[in-house]
Short mmCIF file of C-alpha atoms and ligand atoms in Angstrom, two decimals:
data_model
loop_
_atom_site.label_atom_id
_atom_site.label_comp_id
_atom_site.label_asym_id
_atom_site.label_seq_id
_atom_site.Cartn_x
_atom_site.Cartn_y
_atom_site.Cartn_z
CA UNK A 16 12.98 -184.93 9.11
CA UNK A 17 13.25 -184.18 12.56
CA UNK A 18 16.03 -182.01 13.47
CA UNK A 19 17.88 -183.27 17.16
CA UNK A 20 18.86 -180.59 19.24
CA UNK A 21 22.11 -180.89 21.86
CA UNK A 22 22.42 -177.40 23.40
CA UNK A 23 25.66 -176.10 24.72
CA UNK A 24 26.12 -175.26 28.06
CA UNK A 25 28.77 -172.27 27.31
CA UNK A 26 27.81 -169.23 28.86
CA UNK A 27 26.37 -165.91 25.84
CA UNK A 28 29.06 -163.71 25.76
CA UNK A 29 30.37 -161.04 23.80
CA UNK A 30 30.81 -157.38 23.40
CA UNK A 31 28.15 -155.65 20.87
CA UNK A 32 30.28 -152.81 20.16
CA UNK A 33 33.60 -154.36 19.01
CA UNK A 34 32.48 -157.13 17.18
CA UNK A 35 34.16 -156.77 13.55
CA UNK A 36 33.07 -159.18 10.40
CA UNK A 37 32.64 -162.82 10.78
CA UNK A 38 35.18 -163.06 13.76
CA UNK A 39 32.80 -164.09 16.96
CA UNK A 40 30.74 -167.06 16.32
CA UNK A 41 27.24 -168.26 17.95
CA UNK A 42 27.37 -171.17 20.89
CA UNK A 43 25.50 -173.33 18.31
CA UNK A 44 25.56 -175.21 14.56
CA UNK A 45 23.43 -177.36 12.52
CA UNK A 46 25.06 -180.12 10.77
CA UNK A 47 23.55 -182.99 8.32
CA UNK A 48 25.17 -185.21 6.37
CA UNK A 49 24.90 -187.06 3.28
CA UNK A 50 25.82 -190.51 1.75
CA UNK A 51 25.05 -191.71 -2.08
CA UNK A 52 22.67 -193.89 -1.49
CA UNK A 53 20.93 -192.99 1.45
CA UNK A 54 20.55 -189.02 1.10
CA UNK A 55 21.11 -186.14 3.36
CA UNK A 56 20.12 -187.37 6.84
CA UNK A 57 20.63 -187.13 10.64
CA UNK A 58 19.60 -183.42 10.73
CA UNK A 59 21.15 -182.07 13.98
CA UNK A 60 21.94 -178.86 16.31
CA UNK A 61 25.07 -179.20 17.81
CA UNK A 62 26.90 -176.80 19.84
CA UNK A 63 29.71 -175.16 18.03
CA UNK A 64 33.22 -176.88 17.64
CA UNK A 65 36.11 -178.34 15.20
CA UNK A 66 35.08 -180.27 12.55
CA UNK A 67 37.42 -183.77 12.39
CA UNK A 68 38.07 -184.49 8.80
CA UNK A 69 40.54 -186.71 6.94
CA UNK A 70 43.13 -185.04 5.17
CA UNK A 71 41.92 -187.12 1.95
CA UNK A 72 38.68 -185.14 2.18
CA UNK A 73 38.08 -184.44 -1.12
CA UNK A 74 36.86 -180.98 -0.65
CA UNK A 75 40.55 -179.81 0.41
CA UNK A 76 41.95 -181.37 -2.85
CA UNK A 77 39.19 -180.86 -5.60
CA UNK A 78 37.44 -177.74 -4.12
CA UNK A 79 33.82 -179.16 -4.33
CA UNK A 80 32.56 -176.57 -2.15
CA UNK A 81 29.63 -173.98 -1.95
CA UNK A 82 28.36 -171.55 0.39
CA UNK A 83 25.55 -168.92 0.65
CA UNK A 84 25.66 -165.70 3.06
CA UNK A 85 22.59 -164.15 4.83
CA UNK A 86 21.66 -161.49 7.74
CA UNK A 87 19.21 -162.05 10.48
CA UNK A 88 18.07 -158.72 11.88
CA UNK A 89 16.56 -157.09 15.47
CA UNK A 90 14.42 -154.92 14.96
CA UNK A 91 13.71 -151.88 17.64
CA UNK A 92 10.62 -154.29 19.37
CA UNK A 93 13.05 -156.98 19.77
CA UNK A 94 11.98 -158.98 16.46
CA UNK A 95 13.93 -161.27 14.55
CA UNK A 96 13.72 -161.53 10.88
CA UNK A 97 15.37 -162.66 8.04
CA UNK A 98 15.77 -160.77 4.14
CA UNK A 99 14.14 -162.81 1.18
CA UNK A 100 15.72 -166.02 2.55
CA UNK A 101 13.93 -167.51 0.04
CA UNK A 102 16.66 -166.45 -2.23
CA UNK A 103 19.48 -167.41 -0.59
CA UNK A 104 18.45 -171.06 -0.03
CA UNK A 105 16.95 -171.23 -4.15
CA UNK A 106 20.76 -170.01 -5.11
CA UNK A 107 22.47 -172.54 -2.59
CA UNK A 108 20.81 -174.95 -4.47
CA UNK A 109 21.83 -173.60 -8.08
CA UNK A 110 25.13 -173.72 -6.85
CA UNK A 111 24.79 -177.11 -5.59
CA UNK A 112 23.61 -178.71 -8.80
CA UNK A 113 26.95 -176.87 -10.44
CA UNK A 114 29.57 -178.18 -8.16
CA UNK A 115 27.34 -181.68 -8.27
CA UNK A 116 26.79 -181.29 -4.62
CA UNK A 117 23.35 -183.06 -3.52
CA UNK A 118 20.29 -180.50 -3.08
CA UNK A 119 18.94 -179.79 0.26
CA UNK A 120 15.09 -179.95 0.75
CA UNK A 121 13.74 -175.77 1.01
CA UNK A 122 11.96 -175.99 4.01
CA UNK A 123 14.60 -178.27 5.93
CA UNK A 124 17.11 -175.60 4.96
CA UNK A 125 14.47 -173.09 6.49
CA UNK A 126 13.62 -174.76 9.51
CA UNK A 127 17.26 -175.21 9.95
CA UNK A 128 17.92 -171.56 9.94
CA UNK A 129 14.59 -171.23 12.19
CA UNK A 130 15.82 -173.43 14.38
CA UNK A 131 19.55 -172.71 14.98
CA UNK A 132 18.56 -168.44 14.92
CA UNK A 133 15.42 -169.41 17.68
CA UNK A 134 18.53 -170.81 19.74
CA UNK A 135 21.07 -168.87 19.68
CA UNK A 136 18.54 -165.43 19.58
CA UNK A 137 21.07 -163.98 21.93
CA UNK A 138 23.38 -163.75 19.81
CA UNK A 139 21.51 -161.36 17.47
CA UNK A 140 23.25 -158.18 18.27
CA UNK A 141 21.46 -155.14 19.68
CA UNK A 142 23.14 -152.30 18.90
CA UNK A 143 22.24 -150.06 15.64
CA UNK A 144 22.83 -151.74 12.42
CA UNK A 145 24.51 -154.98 13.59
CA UNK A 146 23.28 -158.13 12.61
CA UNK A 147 23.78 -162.00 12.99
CA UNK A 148 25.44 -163.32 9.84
CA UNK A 149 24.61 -166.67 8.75
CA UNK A 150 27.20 -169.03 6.93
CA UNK A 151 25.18 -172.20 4.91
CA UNK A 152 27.75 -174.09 3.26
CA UNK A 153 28.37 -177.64 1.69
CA UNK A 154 31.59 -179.59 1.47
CA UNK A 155 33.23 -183.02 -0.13
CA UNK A 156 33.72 -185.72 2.64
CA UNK A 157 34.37 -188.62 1.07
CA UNK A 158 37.97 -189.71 1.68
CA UNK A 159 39.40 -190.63 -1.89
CA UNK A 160 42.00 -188.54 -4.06
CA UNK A 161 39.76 -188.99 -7.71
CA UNK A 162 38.60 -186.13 -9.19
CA UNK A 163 35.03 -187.32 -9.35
CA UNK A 164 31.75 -185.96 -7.89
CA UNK A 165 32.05 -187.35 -4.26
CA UNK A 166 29.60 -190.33 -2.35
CA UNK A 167 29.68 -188.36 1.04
CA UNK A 168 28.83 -184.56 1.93
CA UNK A 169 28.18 -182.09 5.15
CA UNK A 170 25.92 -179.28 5.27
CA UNK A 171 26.75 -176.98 8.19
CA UNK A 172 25.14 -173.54 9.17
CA UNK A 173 27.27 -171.84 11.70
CA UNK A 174 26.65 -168.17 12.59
CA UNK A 175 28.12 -165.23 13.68
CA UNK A 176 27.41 -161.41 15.68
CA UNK A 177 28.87 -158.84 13.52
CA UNK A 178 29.25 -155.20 14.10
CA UNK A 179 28.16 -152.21 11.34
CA UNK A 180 30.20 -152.46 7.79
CA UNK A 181 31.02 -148.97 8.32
CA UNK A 182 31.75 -148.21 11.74
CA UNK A 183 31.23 -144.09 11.28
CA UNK A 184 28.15 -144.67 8.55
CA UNK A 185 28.32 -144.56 4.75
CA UNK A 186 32.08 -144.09 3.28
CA UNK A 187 33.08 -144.31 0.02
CA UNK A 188 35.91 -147.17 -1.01
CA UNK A 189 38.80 -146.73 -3.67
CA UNK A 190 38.50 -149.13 -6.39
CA UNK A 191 41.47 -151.10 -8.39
CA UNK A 192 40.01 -151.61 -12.08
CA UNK A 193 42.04 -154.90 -12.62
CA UNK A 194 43.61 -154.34 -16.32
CA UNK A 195 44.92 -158.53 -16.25
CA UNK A 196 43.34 -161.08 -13.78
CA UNK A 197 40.14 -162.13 -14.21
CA UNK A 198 37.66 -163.55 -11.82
CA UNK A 199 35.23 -165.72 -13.92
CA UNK A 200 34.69 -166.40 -17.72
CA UNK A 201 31.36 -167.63 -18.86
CA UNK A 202 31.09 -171.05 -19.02
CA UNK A 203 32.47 -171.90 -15.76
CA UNK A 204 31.28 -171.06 -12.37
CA UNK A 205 31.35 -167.48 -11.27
CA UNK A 206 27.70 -167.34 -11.29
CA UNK A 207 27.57 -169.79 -8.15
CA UNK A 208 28.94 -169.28 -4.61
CA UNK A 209 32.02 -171.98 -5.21
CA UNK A 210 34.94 -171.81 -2.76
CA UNK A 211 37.27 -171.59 -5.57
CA UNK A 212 35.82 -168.26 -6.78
CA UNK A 213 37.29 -166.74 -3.88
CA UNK A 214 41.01 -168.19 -3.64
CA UNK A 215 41.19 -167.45 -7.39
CA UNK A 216 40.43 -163.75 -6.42
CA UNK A 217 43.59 -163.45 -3.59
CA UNK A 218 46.08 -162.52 -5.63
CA UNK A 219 44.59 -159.01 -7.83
CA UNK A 220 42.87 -158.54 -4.42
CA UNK A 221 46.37 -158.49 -2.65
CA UNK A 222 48.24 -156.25 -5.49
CA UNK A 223 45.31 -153.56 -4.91
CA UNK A 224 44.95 -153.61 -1.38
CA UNK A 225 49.20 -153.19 -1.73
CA UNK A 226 48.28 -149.99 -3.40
CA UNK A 227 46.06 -148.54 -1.58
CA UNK A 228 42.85 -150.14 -2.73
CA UNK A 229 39.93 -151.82 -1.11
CA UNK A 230 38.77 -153.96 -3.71
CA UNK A 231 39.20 -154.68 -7.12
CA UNK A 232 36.65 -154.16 -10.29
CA UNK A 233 36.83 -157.08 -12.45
CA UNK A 234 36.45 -156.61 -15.99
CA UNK A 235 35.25 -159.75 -19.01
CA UNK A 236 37.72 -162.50 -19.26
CA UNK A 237 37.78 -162.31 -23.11
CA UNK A 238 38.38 -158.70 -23.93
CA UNK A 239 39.31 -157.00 -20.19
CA UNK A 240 36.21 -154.46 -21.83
CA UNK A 241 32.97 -154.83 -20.15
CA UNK A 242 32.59 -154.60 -15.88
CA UNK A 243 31.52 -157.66 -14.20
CA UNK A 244 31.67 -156.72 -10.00
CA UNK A 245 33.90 -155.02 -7.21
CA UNK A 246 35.18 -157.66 -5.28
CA UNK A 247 32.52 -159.58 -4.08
CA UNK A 248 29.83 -156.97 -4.40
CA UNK A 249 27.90 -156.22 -7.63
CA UNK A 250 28.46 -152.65 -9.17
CA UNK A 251 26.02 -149.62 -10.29
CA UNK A 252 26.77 -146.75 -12.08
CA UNK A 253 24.57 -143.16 -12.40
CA UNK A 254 25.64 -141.87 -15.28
CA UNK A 255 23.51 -138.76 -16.03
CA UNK A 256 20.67 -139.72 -14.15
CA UNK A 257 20.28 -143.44 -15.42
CA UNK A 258 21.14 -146.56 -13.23
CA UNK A 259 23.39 -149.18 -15.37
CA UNK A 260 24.89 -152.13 -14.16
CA UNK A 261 26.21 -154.98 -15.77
CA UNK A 262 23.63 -157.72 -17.29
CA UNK A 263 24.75 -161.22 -15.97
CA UNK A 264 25.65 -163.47 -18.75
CA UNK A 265 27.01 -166.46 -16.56
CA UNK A 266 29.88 -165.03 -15.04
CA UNK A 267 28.89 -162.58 -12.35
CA UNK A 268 27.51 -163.75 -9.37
CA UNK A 269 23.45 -162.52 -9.06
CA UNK A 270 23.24 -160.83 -6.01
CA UNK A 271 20.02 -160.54 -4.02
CA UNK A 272 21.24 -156.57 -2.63
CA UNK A 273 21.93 -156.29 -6.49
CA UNK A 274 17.87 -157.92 -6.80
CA UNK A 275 16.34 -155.81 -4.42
CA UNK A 276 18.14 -152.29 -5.45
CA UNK A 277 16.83 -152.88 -9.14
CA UNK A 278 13.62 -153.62 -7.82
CA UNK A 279 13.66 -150.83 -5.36
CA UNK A 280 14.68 -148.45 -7.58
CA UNK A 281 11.92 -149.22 -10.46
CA UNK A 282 9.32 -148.67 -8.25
CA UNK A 283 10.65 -145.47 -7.10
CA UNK A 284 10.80 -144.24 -10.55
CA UNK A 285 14.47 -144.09 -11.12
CA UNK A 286 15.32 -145.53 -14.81
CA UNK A 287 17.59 -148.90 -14.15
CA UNK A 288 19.55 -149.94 -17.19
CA UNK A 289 20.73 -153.66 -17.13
CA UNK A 290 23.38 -154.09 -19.94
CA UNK A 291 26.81 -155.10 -21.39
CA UNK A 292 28.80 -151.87 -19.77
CA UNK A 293 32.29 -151.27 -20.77
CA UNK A 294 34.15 -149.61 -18.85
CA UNK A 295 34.79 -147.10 -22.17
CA UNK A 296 31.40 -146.10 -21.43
CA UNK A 297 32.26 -145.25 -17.90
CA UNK A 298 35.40 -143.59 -18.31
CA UNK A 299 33.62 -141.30 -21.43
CA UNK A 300 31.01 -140.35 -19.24
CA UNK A 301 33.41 -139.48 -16.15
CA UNK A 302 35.40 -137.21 -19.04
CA UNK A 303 31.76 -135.33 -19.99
CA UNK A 304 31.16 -135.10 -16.60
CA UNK A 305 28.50 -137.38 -16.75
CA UNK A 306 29.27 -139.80 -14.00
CA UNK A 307 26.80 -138.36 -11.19
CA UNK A 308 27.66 -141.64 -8.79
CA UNK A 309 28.97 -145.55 -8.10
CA UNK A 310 28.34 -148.10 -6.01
CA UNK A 311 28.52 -151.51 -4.89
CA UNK A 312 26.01 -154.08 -3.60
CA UNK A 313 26.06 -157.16 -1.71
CA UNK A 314 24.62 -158.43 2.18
CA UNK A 315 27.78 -157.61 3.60
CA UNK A 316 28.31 -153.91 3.19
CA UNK A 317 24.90 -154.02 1.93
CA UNK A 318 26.03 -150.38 -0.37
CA UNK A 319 29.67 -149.43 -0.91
CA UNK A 320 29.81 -146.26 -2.27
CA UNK A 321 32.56 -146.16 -4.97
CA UNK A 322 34.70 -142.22 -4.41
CA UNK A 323 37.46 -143.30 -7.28
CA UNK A 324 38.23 -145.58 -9.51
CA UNK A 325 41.94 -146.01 -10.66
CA UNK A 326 42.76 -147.67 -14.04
CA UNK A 327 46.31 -148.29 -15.81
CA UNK A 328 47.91 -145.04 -14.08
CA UNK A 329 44.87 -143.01 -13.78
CA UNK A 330 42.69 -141.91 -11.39
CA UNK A 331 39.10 -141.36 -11.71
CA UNK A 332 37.49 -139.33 -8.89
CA UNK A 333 33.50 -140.36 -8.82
CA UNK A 334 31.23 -137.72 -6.89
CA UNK A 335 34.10 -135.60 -5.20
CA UNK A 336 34.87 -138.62 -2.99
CA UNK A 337 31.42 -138.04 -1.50
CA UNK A 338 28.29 -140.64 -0.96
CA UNK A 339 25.73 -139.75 -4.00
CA UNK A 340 22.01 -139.20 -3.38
CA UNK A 341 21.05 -142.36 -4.53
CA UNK A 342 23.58 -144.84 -3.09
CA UNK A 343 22.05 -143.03 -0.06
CA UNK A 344 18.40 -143.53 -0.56
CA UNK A 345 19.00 -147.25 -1.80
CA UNK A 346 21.28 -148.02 1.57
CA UNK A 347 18.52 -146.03 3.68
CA UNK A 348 15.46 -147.84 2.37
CA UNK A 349 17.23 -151.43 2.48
CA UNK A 350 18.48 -150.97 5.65
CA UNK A 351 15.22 -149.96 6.90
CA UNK A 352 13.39 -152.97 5.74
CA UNK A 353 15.59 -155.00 7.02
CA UNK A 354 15.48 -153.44 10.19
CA UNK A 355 12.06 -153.03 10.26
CA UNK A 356 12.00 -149.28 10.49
CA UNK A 357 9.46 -149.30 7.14
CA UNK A 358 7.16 -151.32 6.78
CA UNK A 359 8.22 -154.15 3.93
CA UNK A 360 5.58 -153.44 1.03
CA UNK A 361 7.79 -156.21 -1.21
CA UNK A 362 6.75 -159.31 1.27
CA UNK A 363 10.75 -159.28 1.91
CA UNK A 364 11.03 -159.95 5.33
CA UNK A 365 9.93 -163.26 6.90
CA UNK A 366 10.07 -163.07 10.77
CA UNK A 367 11.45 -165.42 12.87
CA UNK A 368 8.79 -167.29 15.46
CA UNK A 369 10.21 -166.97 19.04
CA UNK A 370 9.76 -171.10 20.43
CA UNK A 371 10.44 -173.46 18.51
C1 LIG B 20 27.69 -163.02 -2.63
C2 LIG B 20 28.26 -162.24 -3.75
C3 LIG B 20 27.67 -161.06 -4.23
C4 LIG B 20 26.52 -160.38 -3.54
O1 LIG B 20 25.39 -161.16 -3.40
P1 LIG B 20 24.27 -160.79 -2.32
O2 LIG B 20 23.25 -161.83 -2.52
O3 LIG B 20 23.80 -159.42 -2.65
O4 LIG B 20 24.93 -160.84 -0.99
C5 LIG B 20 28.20 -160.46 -5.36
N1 LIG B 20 29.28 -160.97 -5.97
C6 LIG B 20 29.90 -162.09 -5.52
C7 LIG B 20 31.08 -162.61 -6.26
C8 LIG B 20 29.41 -162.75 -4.41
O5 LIG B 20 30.03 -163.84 -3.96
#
């Protein structure tokens, strides 16, 4: 399918060093849409604005409604390039045939993101470790209240400058271990990228950041035993000298920072552990001493460092408050691939061509 390109005539402008998270958006979008019967079609580039929706759209009502989230990257010769996005369109699709959302072809969705990047390429920010984040998402359009897979769909791609997670480098977060909400159970869909996911989260989210917290640490919706994530970020522990994180069973989301990291750290010769981890096991090893380090993963942040954990009146310190040695060497090396400061022996990064 051809993709039809109407450019915008706004004027690039925006200031690299004050950009925040997902704030400032690009001058352009892609948008294609979707009717039972006839498939996705009309591929298009459009520049940015509203959306006009009914307010019957069933997305509003019924929350049939995925997204992915990527980074496109400058490197210091003035490259573009994307990380594994590969992945990122593969799991857009998983969590499309969840929420019974149409699939989108891979290599429209890639020369979409080709396409829409190549355009707005001045909105890839310069300045170090800022990126362009990239929004994919799918949505309900049909106007009908039935709670029923819909007829009608939109897939948009909008994008957005954002500055460095950490504005002064690597600093480690405080952590709420949430003793009664849950996030996911297995079964439903906290594996996938589904709006609901995320509303569902607001409220332990608010109650932590209330006490002082960044983000919360969800535990298993059966027992409130075994760690799942931090917020939206997968978790790692280094408990004397062995990597664990928690095995996903169907309710944590499988991150590709989470991916990578494992995959990273094999090769390097660290042991990684993938396994049902309570937080019992944890806690013991933060009483022997044994809990050398924490951390979090996702494209965001890309690490979080974890410097305490607090649970039912407690506080756990992890690390004196201080970024270990190998949430360090895991945030260097991704964010040196990505940035193409060393060289990508993994066949991760997939540059952008300049004209399209
Ligand atoms: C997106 C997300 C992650 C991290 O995934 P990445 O692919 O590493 O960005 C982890 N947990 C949740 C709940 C997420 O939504």
């Amino acid at each position: 399918m051809e993709i039809k390109v109407t450019k915008s005539d706004r004027p690039v402008c925006y200031d690299d060093s004050d950009l925040g998270f997902g704030k400032v958006f690009s001058n352009h979008m892609f948008v294609m849409d979707y009717e039972r019967g006839k498939g996705w079609h009309d591929p298009q580039i459009l520049p940015y604005s509203d959306l006009s929706t009914s307010p019957a759209m069933m997305a509003l009502h019924y929350g049939q409604s995925i997204f992915e989230g990527m980074k496109a990257y400058r490197t210091e010769s003035g490259d573009l390039q994307l990380f594994r996005p590969m992945e990122n369109i593969k799991r857009f699709n998983i969590s499309a045939e969840r929420m019974c959302i149409p699939t989108i072809d891979e290599d429209l969705f890639l020369s979409a993101l080709e396409k829409l990047i190549s355009i707005d390429a001045d909105f890839v920010p310069r300045a170090a470790n800022t990126s362009l984040y990239i929004r994919p998402f799918a949505f309900a359009t049909t106007p009908e209240l039935g709670v029923r897979p819909a007829d009608n769909y939109k897939f948009v791609i909008i994008t957005s400058p954002s500055g460095a997670y950490y504005k002064s480098g690597l600093a480690p977060v405080k952590i709420y271990v949430e003793p009664e909400y849950i996030r996911a159970s297995v079964g439903g869909v906290g594996h996938v990228k589904t709006a609901g996911n995320y509303a569902a989260s607001l409220k332990a989210q608010q109650l932590a950041a209330g006490k002082g917290y960044s983000q919360v640490l969800w535990l298993d919706s059966k027992n409130h035993e075994n760690i799942e994530e931090v917020g939206a970020m997968n978790v790692f522990f280094v408990i004397d000298g062995e990597i664990v994180t928690p095995i996903p069973q169907g309710s944590i989301l499988e991150g590709i920072t989470r991916k990578s990291c494992i995959e990273i750290l094999r090769d390097k010769g660290y042991k990684v552990t993938e396994k049902v981890l309570s937080l019992a096991e944890v806690l013991e090893a933060h009483a022997a001493g044994k809990l050398n380090e924490a951390f979090g993963t996702g494209t965001a942040a890309v690490i979080s460092p974890i410097g305490e954990l607090y649970f039912k009146d407690k506080k756990y310190e992890i690390n004196n408050n201080q970024i270990g040695a190998v949430s360090q060497f895991i945030y260097s090396t991704l964010t040196d691939i990505q940035f193409g400061r060393m060289p990508d022996e993994y066949g991760w990064v997939y540059k952008l061509r300049e004209e399209l």
